Short mmCIF file of C-alpha atoms and ligand atoms in Angstrom, two decimals:
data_model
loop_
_atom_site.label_atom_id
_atom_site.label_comp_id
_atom_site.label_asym_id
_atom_site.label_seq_id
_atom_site.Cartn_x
_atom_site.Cartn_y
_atom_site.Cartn_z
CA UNK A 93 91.46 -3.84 -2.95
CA UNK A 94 92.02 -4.82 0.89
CA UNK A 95 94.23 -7.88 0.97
CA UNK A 96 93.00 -8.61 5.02
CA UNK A 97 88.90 -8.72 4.56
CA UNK A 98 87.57 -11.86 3.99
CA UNK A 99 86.83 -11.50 0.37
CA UNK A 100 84.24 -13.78 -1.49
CA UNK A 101 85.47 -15.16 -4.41
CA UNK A 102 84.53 -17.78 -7.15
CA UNK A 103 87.79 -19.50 -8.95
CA UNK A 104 87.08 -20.77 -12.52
CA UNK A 105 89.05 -23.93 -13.04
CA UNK A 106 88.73 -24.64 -17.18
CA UNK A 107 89.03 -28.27 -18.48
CA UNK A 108 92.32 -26.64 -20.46
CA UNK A 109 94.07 -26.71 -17.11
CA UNK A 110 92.30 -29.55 -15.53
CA UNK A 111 93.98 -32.00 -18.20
CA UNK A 112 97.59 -33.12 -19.22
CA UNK A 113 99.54 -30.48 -22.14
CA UNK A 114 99.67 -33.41 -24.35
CA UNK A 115 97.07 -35.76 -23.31
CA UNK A 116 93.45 -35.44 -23.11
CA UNK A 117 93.07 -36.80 -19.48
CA UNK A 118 93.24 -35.12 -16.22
CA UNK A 119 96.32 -33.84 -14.66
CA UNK A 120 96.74 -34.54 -10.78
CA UNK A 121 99.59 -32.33 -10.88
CA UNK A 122 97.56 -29.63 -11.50
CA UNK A 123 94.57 -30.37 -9.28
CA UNK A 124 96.85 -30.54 -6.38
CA UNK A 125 98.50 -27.09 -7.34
CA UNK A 126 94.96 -25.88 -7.93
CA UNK A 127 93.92 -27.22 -4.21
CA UNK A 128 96.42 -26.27 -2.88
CA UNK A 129 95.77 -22.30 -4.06
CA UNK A 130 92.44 -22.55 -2.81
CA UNK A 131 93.69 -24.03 1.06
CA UNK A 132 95.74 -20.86 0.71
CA UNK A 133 93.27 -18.22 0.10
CA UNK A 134 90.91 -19.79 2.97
CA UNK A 135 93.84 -19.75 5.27
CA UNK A 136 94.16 -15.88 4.57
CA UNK A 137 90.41 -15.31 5.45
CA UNK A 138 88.64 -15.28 1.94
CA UNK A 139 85.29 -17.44 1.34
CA UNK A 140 85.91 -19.48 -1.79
CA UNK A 141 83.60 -21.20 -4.01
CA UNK A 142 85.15 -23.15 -6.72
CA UNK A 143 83.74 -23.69 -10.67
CA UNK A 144 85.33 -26.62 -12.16
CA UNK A 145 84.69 -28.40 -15.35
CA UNK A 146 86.62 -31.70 -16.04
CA UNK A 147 83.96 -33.93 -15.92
CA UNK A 148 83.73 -34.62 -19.72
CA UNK A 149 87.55 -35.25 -19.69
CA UNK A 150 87.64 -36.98 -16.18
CA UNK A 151 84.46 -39.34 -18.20
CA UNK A 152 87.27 -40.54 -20.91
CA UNK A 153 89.53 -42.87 -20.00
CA UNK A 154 86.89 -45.32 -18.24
CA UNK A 155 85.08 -45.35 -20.67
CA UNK A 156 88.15 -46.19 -22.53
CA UNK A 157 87.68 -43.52 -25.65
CA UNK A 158 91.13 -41.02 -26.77
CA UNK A 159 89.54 -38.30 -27.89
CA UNK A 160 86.64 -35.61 -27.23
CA UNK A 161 83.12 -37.09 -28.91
CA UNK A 162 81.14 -34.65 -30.20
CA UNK A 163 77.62 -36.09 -29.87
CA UNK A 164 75.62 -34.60 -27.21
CA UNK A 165 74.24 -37.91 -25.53
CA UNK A 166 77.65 -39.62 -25.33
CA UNK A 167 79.03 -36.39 -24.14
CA UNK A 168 76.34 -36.32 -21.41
CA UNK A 169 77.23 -39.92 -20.20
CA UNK A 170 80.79 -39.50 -19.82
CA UNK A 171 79.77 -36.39 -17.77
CA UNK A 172 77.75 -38.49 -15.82
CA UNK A 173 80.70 -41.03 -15.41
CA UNK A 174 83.93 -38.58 -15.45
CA UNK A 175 82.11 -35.92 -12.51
CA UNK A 176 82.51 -38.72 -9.88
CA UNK A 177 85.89 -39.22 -10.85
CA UNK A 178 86.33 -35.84 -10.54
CA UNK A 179 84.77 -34.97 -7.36
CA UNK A 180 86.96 -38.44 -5.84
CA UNK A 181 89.86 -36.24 -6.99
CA UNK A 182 88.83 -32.92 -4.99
CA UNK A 183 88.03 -35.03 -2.20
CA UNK A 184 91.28 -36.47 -1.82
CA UNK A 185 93.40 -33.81 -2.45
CA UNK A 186 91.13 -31.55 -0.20
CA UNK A 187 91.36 -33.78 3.02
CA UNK A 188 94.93 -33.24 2.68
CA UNK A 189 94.47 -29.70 4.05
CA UNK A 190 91.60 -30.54 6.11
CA UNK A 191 89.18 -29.75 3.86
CA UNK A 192 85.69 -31.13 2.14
CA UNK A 193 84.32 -30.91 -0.71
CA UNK A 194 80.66 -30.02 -1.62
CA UNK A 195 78.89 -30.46 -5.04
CA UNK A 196 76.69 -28.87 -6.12
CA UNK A 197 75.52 -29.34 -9.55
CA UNK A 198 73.23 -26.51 -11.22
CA UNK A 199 71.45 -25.88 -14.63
CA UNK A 200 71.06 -22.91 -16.82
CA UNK A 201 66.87 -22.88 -15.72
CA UNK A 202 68.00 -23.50 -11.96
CA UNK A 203 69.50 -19.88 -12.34
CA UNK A 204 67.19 -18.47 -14.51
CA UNK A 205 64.13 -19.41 -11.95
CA UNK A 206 63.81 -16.81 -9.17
CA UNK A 207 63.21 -19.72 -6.73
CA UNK A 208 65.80 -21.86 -7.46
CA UNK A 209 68.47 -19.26 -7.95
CA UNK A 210 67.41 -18.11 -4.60
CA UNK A 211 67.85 -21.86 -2.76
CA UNK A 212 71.25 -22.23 -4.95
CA UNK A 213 72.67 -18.87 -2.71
CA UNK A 214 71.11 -20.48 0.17
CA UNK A 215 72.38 -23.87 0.45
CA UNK A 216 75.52 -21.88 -0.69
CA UNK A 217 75.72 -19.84 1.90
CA UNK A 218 74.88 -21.96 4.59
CA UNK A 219 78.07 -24.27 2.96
CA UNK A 220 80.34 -21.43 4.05
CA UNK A 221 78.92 -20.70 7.22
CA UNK A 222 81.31 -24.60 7.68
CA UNK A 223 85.28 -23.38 6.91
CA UNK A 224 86.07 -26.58 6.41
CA UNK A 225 83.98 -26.95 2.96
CA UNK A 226 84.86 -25.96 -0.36
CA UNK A 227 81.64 -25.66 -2.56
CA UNK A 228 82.56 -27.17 -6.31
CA UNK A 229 80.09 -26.07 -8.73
CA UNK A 230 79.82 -27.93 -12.53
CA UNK A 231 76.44 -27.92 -15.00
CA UNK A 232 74.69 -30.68 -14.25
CA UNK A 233 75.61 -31.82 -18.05
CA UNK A 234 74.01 -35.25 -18.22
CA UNK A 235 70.45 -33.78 -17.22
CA UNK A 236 70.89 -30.23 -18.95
CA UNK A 237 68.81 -29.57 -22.07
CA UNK A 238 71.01 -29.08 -25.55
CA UNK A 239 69.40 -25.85 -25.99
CA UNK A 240 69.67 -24.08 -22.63
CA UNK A 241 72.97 -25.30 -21.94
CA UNK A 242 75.12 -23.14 -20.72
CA UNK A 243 78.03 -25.50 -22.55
CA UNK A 244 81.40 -23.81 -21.30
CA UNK A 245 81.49 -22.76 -17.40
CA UNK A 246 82.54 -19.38 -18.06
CA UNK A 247 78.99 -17.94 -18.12
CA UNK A 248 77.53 -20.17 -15.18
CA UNK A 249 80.77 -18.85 -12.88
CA UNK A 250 79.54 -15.30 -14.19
CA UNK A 251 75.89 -16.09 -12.83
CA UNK A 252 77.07 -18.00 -9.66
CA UNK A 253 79.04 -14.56 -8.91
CA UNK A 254 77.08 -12.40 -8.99
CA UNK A 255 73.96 -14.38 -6.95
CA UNK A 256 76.25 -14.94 -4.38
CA UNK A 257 77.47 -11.20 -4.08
CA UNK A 258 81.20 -12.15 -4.80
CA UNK A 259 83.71 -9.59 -4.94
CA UNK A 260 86.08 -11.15 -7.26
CA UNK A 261 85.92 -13.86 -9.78
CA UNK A 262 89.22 -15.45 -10.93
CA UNK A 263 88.71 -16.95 -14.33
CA UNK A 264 91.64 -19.49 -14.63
CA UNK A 265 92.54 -20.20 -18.01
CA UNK A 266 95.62 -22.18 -20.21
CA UNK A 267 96.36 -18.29 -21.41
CA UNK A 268 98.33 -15.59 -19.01
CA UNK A 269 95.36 -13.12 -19.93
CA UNK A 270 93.94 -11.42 -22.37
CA UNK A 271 96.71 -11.09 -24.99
CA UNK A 272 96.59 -8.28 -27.32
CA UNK A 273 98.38 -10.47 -29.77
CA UNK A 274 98.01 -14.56 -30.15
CA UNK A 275 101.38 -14.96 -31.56
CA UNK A 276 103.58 -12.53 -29.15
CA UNK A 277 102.96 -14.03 -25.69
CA UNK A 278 106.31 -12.33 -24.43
CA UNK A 279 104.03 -8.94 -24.20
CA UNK A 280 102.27 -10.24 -22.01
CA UNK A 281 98.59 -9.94 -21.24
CA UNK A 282 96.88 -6.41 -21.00
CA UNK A 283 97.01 -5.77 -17.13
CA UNK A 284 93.64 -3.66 -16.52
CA UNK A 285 90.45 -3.54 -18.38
CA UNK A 286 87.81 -1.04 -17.73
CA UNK A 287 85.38 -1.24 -20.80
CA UNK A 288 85.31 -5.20 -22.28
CA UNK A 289 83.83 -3.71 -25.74
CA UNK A 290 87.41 -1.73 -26.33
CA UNK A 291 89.27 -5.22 -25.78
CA UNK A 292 86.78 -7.64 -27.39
CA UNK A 293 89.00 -7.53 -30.66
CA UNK A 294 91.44 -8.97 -29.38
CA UNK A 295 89.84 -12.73 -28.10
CA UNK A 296 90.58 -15.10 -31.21
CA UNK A 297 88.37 -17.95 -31.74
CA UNK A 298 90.72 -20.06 -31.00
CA UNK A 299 91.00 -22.56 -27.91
CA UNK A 300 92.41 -25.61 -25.97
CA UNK A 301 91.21 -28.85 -27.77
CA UNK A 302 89.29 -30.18 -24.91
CA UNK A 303 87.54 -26.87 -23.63
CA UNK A 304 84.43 -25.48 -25.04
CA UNK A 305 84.39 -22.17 -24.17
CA UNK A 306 87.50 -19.90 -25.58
CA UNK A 307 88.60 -16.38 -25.04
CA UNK A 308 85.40 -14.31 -26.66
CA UNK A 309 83.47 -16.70 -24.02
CA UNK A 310 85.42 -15.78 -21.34
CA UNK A 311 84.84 -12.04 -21.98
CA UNK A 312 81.03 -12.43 -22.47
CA UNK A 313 81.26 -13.93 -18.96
CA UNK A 314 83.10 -10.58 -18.11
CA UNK A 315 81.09 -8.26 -19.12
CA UNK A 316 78.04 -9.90 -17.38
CA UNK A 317 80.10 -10.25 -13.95
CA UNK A 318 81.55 -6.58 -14.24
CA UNK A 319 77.98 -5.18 -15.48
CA UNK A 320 77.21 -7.12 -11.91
CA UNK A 321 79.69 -5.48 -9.69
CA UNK A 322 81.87 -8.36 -9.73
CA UNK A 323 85.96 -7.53 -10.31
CA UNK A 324 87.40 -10.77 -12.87
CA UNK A 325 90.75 -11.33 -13.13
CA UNK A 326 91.94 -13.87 -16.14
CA UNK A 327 95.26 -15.94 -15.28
CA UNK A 328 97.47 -18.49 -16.00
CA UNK A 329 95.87 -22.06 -14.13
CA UNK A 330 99.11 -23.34 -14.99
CA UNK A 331 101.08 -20.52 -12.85
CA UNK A 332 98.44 -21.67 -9.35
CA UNK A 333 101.59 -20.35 -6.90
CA UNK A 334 100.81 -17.17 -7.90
CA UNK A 335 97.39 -16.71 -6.90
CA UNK A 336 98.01 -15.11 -3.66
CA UNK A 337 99.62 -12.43 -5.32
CA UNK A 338 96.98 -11.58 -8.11
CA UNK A 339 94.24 -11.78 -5.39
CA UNK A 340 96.30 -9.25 -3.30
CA UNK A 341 96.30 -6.94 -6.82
CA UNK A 342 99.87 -8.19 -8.28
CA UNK A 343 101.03 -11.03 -10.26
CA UNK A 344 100.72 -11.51 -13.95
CA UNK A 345 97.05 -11.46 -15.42
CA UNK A 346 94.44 -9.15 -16.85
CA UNK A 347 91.84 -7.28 -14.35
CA UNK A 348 88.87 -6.11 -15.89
CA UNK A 349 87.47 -3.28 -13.19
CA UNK A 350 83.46 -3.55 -11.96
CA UNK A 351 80.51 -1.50 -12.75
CA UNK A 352 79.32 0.12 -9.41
CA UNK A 353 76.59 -1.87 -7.71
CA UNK A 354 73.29 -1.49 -8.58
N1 ADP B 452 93.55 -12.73 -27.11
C1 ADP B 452 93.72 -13.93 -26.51
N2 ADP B 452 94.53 -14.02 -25.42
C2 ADP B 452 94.71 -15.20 -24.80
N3 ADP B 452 94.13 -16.37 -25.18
C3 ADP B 452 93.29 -16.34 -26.25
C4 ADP B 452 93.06 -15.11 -26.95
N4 ADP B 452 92.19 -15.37 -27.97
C5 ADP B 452 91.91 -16.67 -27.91
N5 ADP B 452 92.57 -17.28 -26.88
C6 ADP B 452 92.48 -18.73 -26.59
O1 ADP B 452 91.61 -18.96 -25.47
C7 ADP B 452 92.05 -20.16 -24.82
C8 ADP B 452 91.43 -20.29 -23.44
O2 ADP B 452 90.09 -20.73 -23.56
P1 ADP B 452 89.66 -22.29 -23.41
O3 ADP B 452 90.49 -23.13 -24.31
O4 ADP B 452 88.19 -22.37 -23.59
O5 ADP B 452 90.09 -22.60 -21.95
P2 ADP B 452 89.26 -23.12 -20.68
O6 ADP B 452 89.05 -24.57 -20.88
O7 ADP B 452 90.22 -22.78 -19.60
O8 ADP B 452 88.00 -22.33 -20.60
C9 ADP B 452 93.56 -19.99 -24.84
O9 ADP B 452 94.23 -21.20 -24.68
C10 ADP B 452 93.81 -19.37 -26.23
O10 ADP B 452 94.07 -20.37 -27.19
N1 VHF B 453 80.70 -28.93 -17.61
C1 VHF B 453 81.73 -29.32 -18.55
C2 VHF B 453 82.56 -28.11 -18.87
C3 VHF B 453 82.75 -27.94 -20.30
C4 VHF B 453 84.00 -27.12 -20.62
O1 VHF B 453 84.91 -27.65 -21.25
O2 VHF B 453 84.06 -25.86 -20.12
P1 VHF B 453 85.34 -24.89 -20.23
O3 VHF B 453 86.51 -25.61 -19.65
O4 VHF B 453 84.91 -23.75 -19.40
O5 VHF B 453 85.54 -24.55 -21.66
C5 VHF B 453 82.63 -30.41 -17.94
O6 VHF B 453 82.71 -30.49 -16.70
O7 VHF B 453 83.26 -31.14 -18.68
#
């Protein structure tokens, strides 16, 4: 992979490393780290488009509740409430480097419909022609139909990356990588991929307690990105220094190799 062409990529940021260990609210720590990565990687020449969830947990605490509510509707409105917050919190931590941010909130049918895919890449693509802006993606939750939503933001990064033609997307996750084994992390994560169905065994249905999606999600997400031409890495969120390096083709994470393009 060549480290000095502008690459496109899409960074995954999961609600599991948007929020506090022990706390189910959002972490400015960590969105600062996160910000700070992606001012990096634009400074090196790479177009970045970002996927963030956090709106359900950035929702919580004004609307003073503790813990996750499972109910659709209410989970709706405190996306409605928490994706300000959240977008506030890009905004400022973005204009430290110079930076804006630009939402853009998207459905499963806007990507399923030729049309609108097609003005999602546009307006996307004429965001980048501007350096300065860093395109944040979410589901538009509060609008998006129970049935045809996508739920986690695993898939909808998959589908944004491969409209757009990007040549990497970085899912960032609370795990190192795919771990061959839950309960011996000190193996570390299995550093290349090349055929998802061989490592599929391996994602447990376990996950964080405020993310929807889990591992087996994250490699469904995989396999349609690869199956797209699109290279994935999964990494630490929590390690964010180190995304230079796995961009470049080092640090610690899994790589799961593309499919040649169609
Ligand atoms: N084989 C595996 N390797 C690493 N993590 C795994 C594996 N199987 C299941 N997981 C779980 O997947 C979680 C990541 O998914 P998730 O909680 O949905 O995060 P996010 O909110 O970032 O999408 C990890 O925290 C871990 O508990
Ligand atoms: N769109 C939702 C994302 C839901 C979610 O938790 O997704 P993920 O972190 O990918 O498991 C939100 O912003 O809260």
């Amino acid at each position: 992979m060549s480290t000095t062409a502008p690459q496109r990529i899409v960074l995954k940021f999961g609600t599991g490393i948007l929020t506090k260990l022990h706390a189910p609210e959002p972490d400015p720590v960590q969105l600062r780290k996160l910000v700070e990565a992606v001012a990096l990687l634009k400074q090196a020449g790479h177009s970045v488009v970002v996927v963030s969830s956090g709106a359900v947990a950035s929702g919580l605490k004004p609307m003073d509740l503790t813990e996750r509510p499972t109910d659709m509707t209410t989970l709706q409105a405190l996306a409605a409430v928490g994706q300000t917050h959240l977008m506030h919190a890009y905004e400022n931590l973005l204009r430290d480097h110079d930076l804006h941010v630009a939402q853009l909130l998207v459905t499963h049918e806007d990507l399923e419909n030729y049309d609108r895919a097609r003005r999602v890449k546009t307006t996307l693509e004429r965001l980048l022609e501007f350096p300065q802006v860093v395109p944040v993606i979410n589901e538009n939750d509060s609008v998006a139909i129970e049935e045809l939503r996508f739920g986690d933001n695993d898939k909808l990064s998959s589908r944004v990356a491969r409209l757009w033609g990007a040549d990497l997307l970085l899912l960032l996750t609370s795990a190192p990588g795919l771990l061959r084994d839950m309960n011996k992390p000190e193996e570390g994560p299995i550093p290349i991929v090349e055929d998802v169905d061989v490592v599929i065994h391996h994602a447990q249905e376990e996950k964080t307690k405020l993310g929807t999606g889990g591992m087996i999600s994250k490699l469904r997400a995989v396999q349609d990105a690869v199956n797209g031409g699109v290279q994935c890495i999964i990494a630490s969120g929590r390690h964010a220094e180190q995304l230079p390096a796995v961009v470049a083709g080092g640090g610690v994470c899994t790589r799961f190799l593309a499919k040649a393009k169609a």
